Short mmCIF file of C-alpha atoms and ligand atoms in Angstrom, two decimals:
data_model
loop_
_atom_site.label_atom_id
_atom_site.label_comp_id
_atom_site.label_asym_id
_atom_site.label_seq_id
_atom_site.Cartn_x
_atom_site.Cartn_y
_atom_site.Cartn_z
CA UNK A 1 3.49 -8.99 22.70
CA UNK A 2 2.49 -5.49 24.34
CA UNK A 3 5.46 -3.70 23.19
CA UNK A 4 8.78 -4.39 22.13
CA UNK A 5 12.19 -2.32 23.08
CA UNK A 6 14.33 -1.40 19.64
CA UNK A 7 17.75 -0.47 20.82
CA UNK A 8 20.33 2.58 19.37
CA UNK A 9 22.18 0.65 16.46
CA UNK A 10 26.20 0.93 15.79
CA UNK A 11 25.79 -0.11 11.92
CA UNK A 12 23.83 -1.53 9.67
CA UNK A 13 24.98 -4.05 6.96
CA UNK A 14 23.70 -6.48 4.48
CA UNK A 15 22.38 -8.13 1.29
CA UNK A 16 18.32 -8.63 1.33
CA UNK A 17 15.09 -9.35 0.32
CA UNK A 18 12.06 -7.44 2.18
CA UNK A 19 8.58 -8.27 2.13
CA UNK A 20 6.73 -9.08 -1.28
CA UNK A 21 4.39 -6.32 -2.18
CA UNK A 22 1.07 -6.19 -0.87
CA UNK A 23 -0.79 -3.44 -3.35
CA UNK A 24 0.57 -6.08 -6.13
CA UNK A 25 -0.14 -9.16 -4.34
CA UNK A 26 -3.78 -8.00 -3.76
CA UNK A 27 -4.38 -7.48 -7.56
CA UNK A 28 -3.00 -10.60 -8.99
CA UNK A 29 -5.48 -12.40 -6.48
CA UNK A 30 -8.34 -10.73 -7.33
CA UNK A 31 -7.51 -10.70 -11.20
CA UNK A 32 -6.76 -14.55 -11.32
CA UNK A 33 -10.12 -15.08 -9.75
CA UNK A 34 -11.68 -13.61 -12.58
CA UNK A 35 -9.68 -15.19 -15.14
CA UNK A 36 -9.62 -18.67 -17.47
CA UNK A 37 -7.36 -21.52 -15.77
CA UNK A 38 -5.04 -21.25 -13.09
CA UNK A 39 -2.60 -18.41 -12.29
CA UNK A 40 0.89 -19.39 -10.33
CA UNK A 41 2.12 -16.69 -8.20
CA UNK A 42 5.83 -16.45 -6.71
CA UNK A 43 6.52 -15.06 -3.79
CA UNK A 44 2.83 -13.84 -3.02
CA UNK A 45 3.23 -11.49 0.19
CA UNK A 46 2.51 -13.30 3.39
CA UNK A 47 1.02 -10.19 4.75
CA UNK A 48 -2.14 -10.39 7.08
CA UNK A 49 -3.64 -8.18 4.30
CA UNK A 50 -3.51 -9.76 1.73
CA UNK A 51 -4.72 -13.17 3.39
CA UNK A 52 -8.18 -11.22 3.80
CA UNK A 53 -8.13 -11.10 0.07
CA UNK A 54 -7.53 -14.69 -0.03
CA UNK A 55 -10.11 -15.21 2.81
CA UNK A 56 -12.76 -13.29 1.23
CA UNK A 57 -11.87 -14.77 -2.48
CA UNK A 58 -12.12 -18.21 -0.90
CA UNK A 59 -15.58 -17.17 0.40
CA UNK A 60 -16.73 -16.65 -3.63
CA UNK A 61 -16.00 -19.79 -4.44
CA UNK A 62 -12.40 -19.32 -5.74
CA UNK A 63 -10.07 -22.38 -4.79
CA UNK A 64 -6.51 -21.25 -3.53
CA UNK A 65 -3.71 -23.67 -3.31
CA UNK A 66 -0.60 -22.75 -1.89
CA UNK A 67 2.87 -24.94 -2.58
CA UNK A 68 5.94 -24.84 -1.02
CA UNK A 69 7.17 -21.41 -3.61
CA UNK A 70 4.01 -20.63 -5.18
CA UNK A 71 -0.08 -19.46 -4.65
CA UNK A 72 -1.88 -21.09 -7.18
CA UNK A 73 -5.55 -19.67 -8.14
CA UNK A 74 -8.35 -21.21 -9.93
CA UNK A 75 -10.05 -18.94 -11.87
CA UNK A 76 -13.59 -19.09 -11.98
CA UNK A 77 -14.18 -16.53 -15.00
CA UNK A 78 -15.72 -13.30 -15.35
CA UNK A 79 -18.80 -14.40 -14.20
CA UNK A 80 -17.99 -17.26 -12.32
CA UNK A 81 -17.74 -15.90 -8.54
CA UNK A 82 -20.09 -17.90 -6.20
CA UNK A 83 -22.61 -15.81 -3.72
CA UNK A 84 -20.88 -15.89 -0.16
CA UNK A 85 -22.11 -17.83 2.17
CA UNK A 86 -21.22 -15.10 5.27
CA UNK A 87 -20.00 -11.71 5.40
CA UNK A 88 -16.63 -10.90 3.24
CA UNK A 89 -13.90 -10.00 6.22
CA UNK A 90 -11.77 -7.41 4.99
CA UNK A 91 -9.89 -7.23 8.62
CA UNK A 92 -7.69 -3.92 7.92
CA UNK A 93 -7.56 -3.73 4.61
CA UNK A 94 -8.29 -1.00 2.31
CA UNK A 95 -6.93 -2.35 -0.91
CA UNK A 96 -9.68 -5.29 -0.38
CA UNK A 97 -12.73 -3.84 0.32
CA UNK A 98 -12.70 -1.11 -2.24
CA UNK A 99 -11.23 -2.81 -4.78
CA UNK A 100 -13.26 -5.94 -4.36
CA UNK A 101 -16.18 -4.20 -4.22
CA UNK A 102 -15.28 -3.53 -8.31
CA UNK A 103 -15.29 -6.77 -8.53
CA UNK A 104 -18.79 -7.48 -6.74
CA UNK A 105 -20.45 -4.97 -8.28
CA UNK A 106 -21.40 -6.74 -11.47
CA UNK A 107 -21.82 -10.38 -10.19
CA UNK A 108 -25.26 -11.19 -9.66
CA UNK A 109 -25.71 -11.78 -5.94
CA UNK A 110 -25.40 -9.61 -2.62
CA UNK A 111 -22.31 -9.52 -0.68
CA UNK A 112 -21.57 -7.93 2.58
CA UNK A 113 -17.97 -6.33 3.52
CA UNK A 114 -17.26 -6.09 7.17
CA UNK A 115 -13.70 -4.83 8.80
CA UNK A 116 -11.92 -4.56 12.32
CA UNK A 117 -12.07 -1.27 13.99
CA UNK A 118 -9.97 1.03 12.16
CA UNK A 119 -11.15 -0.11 8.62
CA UNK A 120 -14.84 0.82 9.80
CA UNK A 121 -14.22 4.16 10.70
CA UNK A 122 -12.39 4.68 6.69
CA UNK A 123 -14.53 6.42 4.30
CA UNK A 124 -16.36 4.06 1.11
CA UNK A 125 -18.65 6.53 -0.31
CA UNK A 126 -15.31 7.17 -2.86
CA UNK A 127 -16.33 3.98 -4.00
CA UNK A 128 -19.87 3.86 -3.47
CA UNK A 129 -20.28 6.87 -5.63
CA UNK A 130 -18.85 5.40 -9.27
CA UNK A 131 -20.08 1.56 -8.90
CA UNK A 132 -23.79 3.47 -8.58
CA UNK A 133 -22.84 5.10 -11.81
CA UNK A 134 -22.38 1.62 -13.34
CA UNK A 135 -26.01 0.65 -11.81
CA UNK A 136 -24.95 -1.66 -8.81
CA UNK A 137 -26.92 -1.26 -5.84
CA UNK A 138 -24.89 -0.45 -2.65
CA UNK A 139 -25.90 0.47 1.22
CA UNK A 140 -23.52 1.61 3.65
CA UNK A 141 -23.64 2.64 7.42
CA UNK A 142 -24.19 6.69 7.28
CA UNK A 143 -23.64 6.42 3.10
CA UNK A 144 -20.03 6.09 3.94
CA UNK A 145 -18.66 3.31 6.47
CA UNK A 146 -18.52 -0.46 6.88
CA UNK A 147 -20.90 -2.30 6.84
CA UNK A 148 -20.97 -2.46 3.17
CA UNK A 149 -23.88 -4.12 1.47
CA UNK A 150 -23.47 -4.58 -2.80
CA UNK A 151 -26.22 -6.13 -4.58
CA UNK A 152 -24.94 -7.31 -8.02
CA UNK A 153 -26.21 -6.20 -11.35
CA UNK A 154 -25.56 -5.93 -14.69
CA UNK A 155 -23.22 -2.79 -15.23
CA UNK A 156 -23.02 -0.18 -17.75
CA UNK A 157 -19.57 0.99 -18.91
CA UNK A 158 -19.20 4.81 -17.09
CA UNK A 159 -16.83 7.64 -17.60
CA UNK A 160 -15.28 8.42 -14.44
CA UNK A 161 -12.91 11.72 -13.05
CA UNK A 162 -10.89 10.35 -9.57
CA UNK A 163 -12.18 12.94 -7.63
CA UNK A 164 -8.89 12.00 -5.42
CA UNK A 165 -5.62 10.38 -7.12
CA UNK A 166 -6.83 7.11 -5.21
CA UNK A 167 -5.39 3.44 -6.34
CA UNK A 168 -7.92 1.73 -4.54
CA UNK A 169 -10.89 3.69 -6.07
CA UNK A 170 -9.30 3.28 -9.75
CA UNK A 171 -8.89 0.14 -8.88
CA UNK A 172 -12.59 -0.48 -8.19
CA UNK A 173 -13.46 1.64 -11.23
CA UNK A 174 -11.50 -0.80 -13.75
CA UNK A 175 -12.37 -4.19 -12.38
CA UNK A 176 -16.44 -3.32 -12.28
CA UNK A 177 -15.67 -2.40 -15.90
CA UNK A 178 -14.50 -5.69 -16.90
CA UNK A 179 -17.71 -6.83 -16.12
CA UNK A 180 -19.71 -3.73 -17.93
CA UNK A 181 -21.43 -3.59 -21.14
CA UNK A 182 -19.24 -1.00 -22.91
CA UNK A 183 -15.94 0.84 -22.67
CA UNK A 184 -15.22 2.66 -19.28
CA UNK A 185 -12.84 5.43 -18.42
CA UNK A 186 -11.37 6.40 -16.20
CA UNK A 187 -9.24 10.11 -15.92
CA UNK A 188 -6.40 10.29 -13.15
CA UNK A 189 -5.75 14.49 -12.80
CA UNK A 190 -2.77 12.98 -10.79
CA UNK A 191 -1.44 9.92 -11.07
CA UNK A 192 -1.75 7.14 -8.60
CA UNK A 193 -0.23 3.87 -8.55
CA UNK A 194 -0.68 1.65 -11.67
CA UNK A 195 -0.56 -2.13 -10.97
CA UNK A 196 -3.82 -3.01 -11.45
CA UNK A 197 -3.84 -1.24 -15.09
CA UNK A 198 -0.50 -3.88 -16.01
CA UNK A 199 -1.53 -6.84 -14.13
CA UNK A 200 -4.78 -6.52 -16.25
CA UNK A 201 -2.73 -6.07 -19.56
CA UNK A 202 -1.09 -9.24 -18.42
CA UNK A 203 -4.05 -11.13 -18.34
CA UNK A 204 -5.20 -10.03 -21.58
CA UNK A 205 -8.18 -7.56 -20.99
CA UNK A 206 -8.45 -4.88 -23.70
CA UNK A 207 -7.07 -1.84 -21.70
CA UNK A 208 -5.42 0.99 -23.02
CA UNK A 209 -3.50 3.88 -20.62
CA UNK A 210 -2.74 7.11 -22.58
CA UNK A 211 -1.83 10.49 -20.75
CA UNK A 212 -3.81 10.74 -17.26
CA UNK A 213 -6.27 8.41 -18.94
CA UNK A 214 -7.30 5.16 -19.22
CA UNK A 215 -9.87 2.75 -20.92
CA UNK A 216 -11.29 -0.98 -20.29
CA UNK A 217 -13.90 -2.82 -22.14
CA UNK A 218 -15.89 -4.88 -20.59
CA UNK A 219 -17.38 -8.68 -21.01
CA UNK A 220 -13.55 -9.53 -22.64
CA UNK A 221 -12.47 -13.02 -21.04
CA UNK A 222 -8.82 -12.73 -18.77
CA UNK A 223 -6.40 -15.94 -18.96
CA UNK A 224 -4.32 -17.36 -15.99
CA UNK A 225 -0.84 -16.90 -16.15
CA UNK A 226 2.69 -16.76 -14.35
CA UNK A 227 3.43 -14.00 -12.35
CA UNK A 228 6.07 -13.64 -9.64
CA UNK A 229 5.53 -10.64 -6.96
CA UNK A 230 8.45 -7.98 -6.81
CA UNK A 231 10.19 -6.74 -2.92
CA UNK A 232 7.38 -3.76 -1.81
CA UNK A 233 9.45 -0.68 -2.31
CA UNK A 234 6.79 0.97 1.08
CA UNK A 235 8.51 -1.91 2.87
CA UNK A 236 11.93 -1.41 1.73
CA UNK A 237 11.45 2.08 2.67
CA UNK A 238 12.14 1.67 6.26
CA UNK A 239 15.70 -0.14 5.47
CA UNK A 240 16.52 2.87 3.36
CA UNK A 241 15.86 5.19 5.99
CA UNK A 242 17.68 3.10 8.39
CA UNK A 243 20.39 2.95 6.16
CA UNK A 244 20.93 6.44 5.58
CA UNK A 245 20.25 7.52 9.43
CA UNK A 246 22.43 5.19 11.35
CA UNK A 247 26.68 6.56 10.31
CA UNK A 248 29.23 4.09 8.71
CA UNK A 249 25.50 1.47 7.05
CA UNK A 250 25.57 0.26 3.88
CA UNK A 251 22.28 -1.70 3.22
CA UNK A 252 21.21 -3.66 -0.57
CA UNK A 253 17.67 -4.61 -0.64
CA UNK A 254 17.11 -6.83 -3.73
CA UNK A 255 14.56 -7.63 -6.11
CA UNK A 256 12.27 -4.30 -5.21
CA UNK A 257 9.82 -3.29 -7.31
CA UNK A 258 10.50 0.09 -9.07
CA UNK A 259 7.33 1.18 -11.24
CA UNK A 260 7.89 5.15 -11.30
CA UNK A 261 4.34 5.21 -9.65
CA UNK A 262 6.10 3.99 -6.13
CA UNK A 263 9.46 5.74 -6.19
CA UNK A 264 9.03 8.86 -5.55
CA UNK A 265 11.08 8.37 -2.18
CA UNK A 266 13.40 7.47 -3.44
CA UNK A 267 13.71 10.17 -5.91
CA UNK A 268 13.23 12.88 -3.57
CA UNK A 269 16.07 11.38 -1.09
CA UNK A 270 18.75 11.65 -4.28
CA UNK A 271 17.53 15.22 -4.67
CA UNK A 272 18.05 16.06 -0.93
CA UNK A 273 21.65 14.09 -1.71
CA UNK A 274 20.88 10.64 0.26
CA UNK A 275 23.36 7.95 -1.35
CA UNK A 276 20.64 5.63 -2.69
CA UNK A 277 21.09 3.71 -6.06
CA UNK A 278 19.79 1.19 -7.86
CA UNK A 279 21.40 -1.96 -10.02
CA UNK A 280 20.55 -4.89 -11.29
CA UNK A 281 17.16 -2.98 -13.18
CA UNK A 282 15.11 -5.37 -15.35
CA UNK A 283 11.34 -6.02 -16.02
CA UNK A 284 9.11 -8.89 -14.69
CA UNK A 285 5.33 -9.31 -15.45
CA UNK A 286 5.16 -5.65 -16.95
CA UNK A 287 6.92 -4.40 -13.40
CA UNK A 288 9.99 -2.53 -13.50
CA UNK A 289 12.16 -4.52 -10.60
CA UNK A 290 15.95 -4.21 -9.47
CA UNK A 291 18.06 -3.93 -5.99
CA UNK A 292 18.49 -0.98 -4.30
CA UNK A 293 21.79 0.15 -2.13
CA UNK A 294 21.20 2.95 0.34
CA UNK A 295 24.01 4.18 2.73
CA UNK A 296 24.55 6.51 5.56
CA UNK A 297 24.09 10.21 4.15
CA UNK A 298 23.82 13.68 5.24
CA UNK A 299 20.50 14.65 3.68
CA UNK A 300 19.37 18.60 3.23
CA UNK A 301 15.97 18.16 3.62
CA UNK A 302 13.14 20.03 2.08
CA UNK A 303 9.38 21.23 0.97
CA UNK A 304 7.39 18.36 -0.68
CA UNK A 305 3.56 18.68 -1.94
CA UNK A 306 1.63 18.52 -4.81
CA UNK A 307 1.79 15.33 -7.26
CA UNK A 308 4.66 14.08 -5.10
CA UNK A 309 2.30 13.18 -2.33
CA UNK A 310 0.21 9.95 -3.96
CA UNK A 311 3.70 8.35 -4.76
CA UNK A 312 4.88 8.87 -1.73
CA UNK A 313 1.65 8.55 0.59
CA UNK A 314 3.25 5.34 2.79
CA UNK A 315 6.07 6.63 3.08
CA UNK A 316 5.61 9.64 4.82
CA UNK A 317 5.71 8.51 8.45
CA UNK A 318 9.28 6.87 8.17
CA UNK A 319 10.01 9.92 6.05
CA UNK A 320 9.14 12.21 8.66
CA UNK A 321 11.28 10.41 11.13
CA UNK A 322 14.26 10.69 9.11
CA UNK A 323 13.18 14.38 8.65
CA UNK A 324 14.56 15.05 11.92
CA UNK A 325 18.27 14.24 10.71
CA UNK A 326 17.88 16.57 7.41
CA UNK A 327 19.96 19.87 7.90
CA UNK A 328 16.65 21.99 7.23
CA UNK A 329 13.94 19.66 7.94
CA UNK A 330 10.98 18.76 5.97
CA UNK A 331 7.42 19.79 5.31
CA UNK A 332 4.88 18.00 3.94
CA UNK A 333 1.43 19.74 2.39
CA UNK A 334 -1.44 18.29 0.64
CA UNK A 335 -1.10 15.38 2.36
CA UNK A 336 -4.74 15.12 4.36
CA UNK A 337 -5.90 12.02 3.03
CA UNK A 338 -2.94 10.67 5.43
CA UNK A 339 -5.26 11.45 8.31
CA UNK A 340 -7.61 8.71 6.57
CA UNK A 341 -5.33 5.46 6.62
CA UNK A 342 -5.27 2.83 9.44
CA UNK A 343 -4.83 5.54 11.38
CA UNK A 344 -4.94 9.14 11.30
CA UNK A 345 -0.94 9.41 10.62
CA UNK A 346 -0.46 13.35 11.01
CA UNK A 347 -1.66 12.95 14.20
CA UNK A 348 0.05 9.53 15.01
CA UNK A 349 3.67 11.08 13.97
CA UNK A 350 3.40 14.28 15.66
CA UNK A 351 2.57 12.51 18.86
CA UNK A 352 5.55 10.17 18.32
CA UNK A 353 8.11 12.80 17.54
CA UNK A 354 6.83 14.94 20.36
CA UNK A 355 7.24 11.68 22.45
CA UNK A 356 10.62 11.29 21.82
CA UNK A 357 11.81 14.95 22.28
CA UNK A 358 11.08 16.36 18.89
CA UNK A 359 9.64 19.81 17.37
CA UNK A 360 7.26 19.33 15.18
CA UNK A 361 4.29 21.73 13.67
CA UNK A 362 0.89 19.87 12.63
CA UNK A 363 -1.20 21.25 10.14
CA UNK A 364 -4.23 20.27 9.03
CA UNK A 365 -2.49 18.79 5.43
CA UNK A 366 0.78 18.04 6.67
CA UNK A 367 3.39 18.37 9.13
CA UNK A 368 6.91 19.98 9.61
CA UNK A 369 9.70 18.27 11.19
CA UNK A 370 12.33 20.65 11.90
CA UNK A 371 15.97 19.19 11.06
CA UNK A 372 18.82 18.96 13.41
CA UNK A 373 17.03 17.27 16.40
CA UNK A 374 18.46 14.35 18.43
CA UNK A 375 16.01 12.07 19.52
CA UNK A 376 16.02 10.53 23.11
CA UNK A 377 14.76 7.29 23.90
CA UNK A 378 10.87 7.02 25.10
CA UNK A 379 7.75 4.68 24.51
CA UNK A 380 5.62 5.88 21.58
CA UNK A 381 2.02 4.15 20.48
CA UNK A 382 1.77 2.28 17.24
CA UNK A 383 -1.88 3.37 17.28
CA UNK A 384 -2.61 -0.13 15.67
CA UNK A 385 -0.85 1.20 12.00
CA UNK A 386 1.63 -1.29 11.12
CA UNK A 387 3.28 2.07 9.51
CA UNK A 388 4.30 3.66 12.28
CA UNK A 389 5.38 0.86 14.67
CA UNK A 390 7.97 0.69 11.65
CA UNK A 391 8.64 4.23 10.62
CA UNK A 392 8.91 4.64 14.81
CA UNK A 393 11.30 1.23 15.01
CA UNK A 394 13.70 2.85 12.49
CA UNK A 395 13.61 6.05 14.81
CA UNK A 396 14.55 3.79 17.37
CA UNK A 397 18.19 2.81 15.31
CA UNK A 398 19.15 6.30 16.00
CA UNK A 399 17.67 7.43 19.07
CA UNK A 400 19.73 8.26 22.31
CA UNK A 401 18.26 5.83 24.43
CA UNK A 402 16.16 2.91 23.42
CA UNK A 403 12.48 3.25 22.31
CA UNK A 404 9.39 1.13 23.18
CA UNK A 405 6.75 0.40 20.86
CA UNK A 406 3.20 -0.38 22.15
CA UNK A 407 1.09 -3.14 20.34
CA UNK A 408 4.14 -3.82 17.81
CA UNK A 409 2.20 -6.78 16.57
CA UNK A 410 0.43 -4.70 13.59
CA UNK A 411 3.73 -4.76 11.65
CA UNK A 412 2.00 -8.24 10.50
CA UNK A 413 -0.12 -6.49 8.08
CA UNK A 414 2.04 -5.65 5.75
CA UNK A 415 5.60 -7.27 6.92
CA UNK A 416 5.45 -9.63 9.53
CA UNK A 417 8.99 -10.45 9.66
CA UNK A 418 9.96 -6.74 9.77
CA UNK A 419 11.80 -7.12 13.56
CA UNK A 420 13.84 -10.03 12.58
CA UNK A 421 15.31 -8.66 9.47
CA UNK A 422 15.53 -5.72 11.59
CA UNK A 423 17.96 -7.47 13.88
CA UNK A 424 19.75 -9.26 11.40
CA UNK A 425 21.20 -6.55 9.36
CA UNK A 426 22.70 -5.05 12.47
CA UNK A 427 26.21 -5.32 12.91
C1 LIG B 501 -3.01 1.22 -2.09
C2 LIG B 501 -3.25 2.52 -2.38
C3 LIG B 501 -3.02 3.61 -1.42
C4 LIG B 501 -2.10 3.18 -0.31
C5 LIG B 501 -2.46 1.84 0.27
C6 LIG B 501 -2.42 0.78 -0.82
C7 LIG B 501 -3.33 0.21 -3.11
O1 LIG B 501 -4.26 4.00 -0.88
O2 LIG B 501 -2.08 4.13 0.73
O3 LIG B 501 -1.54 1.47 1.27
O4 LIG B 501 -2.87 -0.95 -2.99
O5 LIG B 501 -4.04 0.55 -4.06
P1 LIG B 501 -5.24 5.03 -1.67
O6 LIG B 501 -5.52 4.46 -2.99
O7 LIG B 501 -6.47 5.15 -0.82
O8 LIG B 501 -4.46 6.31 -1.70
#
């Protein structure tokens, strides 16, 4: 599929699940891999992502068993991950590379990461710079790109500042300290999302998370457990901005995960008075879940920086979209690390908008999307970012005229059933 047309929707209406989340999904994989016994996951997310976690885990040694409602993982132990017998394919995936690489760091053996395109131009030396702390032995093309080669060793615990509030890079941080001699911190100046720091409490390792702060020790054994994945609140996202954009919608997304580390969207919609609640609240595997209703609002629109921007950072694009329907429009600041995702999303949303018959000023850390504009109807570029062939789809609900997305396949990595649902909840 080269491109697909979304049409100008009359309403929206329904009752549904989205896509399980990936940032979760990734972590219980990796985790149970590491652990004692088996793990059972429910409704592991089918995204093309996190099958390159599965790929590479498979390529360690770790047996993966999938039944009709469940993943089930075999955990080989803390130091039970076999040496690869080929390069670890990360295909687009962030979460995999630099997490794994945590994970690498202390086993005994070299392992090469490799990625598609737009994962080899992202930068690793975030990464590269604490596992050397810990002793492991790392090359990289230009000491910052894929190819990624980690020779094992045995790690010392380290106490580590996120130079950047960056999941992926804690995440690295805390899962080469389960394998170091010692206790290792890590301090979060602003806080990033916290799954890996529960779904390792849930397994059993000795962590404790205080204020902007938190400690693992190391050489502790993990045990296989239950776990079923929550709705990915970045993926319900794009409902809730459909929902609120197109008049006389009334959308329920159920079972979305709601950790306070992933909702700032939501919160900032309710304070620019978008009709978005949430029922149904309750707690499963140490993750806050519940449904979420969103209707058609008139939103004011406003300024957003700061700590705001790590909750929010996938967000943004769809968020800019709907930008264009606030009365005063928004701006977002300290938001430059978005020019480092799949793709460089500043410049992939201003393009869009622009595209489509929208103002909209680029800076380098941001962007602001005047309110008040109609869009018309135009072909805009995915750019090979499964986020903005969706945040541009939704755009596409209330544009004048229809608009085309090129390469809409990419929606795969995180929500590959995105378009149907899409069509289905319109009325
Ligand atoms: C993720 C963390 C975020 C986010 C990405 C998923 C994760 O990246 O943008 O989609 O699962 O840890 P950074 O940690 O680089 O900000």
């Amino acid at each position: 599929m080269d491109s697909l047309e979304i049409k100008p929707a009359e309403r929206l209406s329904g009752v549904t699940p989205v896509a399980a989340d990936k940032s979760i999904s990734h972590r219980l994989a990796m985790i149970a891999a590491i652990a004692e016994g088996a793990t059972t996951i429910h409704n592991f997310a089918e995204s093309v992502d996190c099958e390159s976690t599965l790929e590479c885990l498979r390529n360690l040694g770790v047996k993966v068993e999938r039944t009709r409602s469940s993943l089930i993982i075999h955990g080989r132990g803390l130091h039970g991950l076999e040496p690869p017998p080929q390069a670890l394919n990360a295909g687009n995936s962030g979460t995999t590379v630099r997490s794994m690489s945590g994970l690498l760091a202390g086993c005994g053996f070299e392992s090469i990461f490799v990625g598609d395109e737009s994962l080899s131009r992202r930068p690793m030396k975030r990464i590269i710079d604490p596992l050397r702390q810990f002793g492991a032995t790392i090359e990289a093309r230009d000491g910052n790109y894929l190819p990624l080669k980690i020779l094992g060793r045995p790690l010392n615990a380290i106490d580590f500042t996120l130079p950047i509030p960056s999941a992926q890079v804690k995440s690295c941080v805390l899962l080469a300290g389960l394998q170091a001699q010692g206790v290792t911190t890590v301090h979060e100046p602003v806080f990033s999302r916290n799954h890996t720091e529960i779904a390792l409490a849930e397994f059993g390792a000795r962590i404790r998370m205080g204020e902007n702060r938190i400690e693992v020790e190391g050489g502790h054994a993990l045990r296989g457990k239950e776990f079923s994945v929550p709705g990915d609140p970045s993926a319900a996202a794009f409902f809730i901005a459909a929902a609120i954009a197109v008049p006389n919608s009334s959308l329920r997304l159920t079972g979305i995960g709601l950790n306070a580390t992933r909702t700032g969207y939501m919160r900032l919609l309710a304070q620019m008075q978008a009709r978005v609640t949430i029922t149904q609240l309750s707690v499963r595997n140490g993750e806050p879940v519940g449904d979420v209703c969103a209707e058609s609002s008139d939103i004011a629109g406003m300024d957003i920086g700061g700590s705001w921007i790590p909750n929010i950072i996938d967000e943004i694009p769809v968020l800019a979209v709907l930008g264009t329907r606030t009365q005063n429009g928004i701006r977002f600041r300290d938001a430059a690390e978005l020019r480092a995702k799949e793709s460089d999303r500043i410049h992939a949303v201003a393009r869009n908008l622009r595209a489509l018959g929208a103002a909209v000023e680029e800076y380098p850390d941001g962007l602001f999307v005047p309110g008040g504009q109609r869009l018309h109807g135009a072909a805009v570029d995915s750019f090979g970012d499964h986020r903005i062939a969706m945040a541009f789809a939704i755009a596409g609900l209330f544009a004048d005229g229809p608009v085309v997305i090129k390469d809409p396949a990419c929606v795969s990595i995180s929500f590959p059933g995105f378009f149907d649902l899409l069509n289905r909840v319109r009325v």
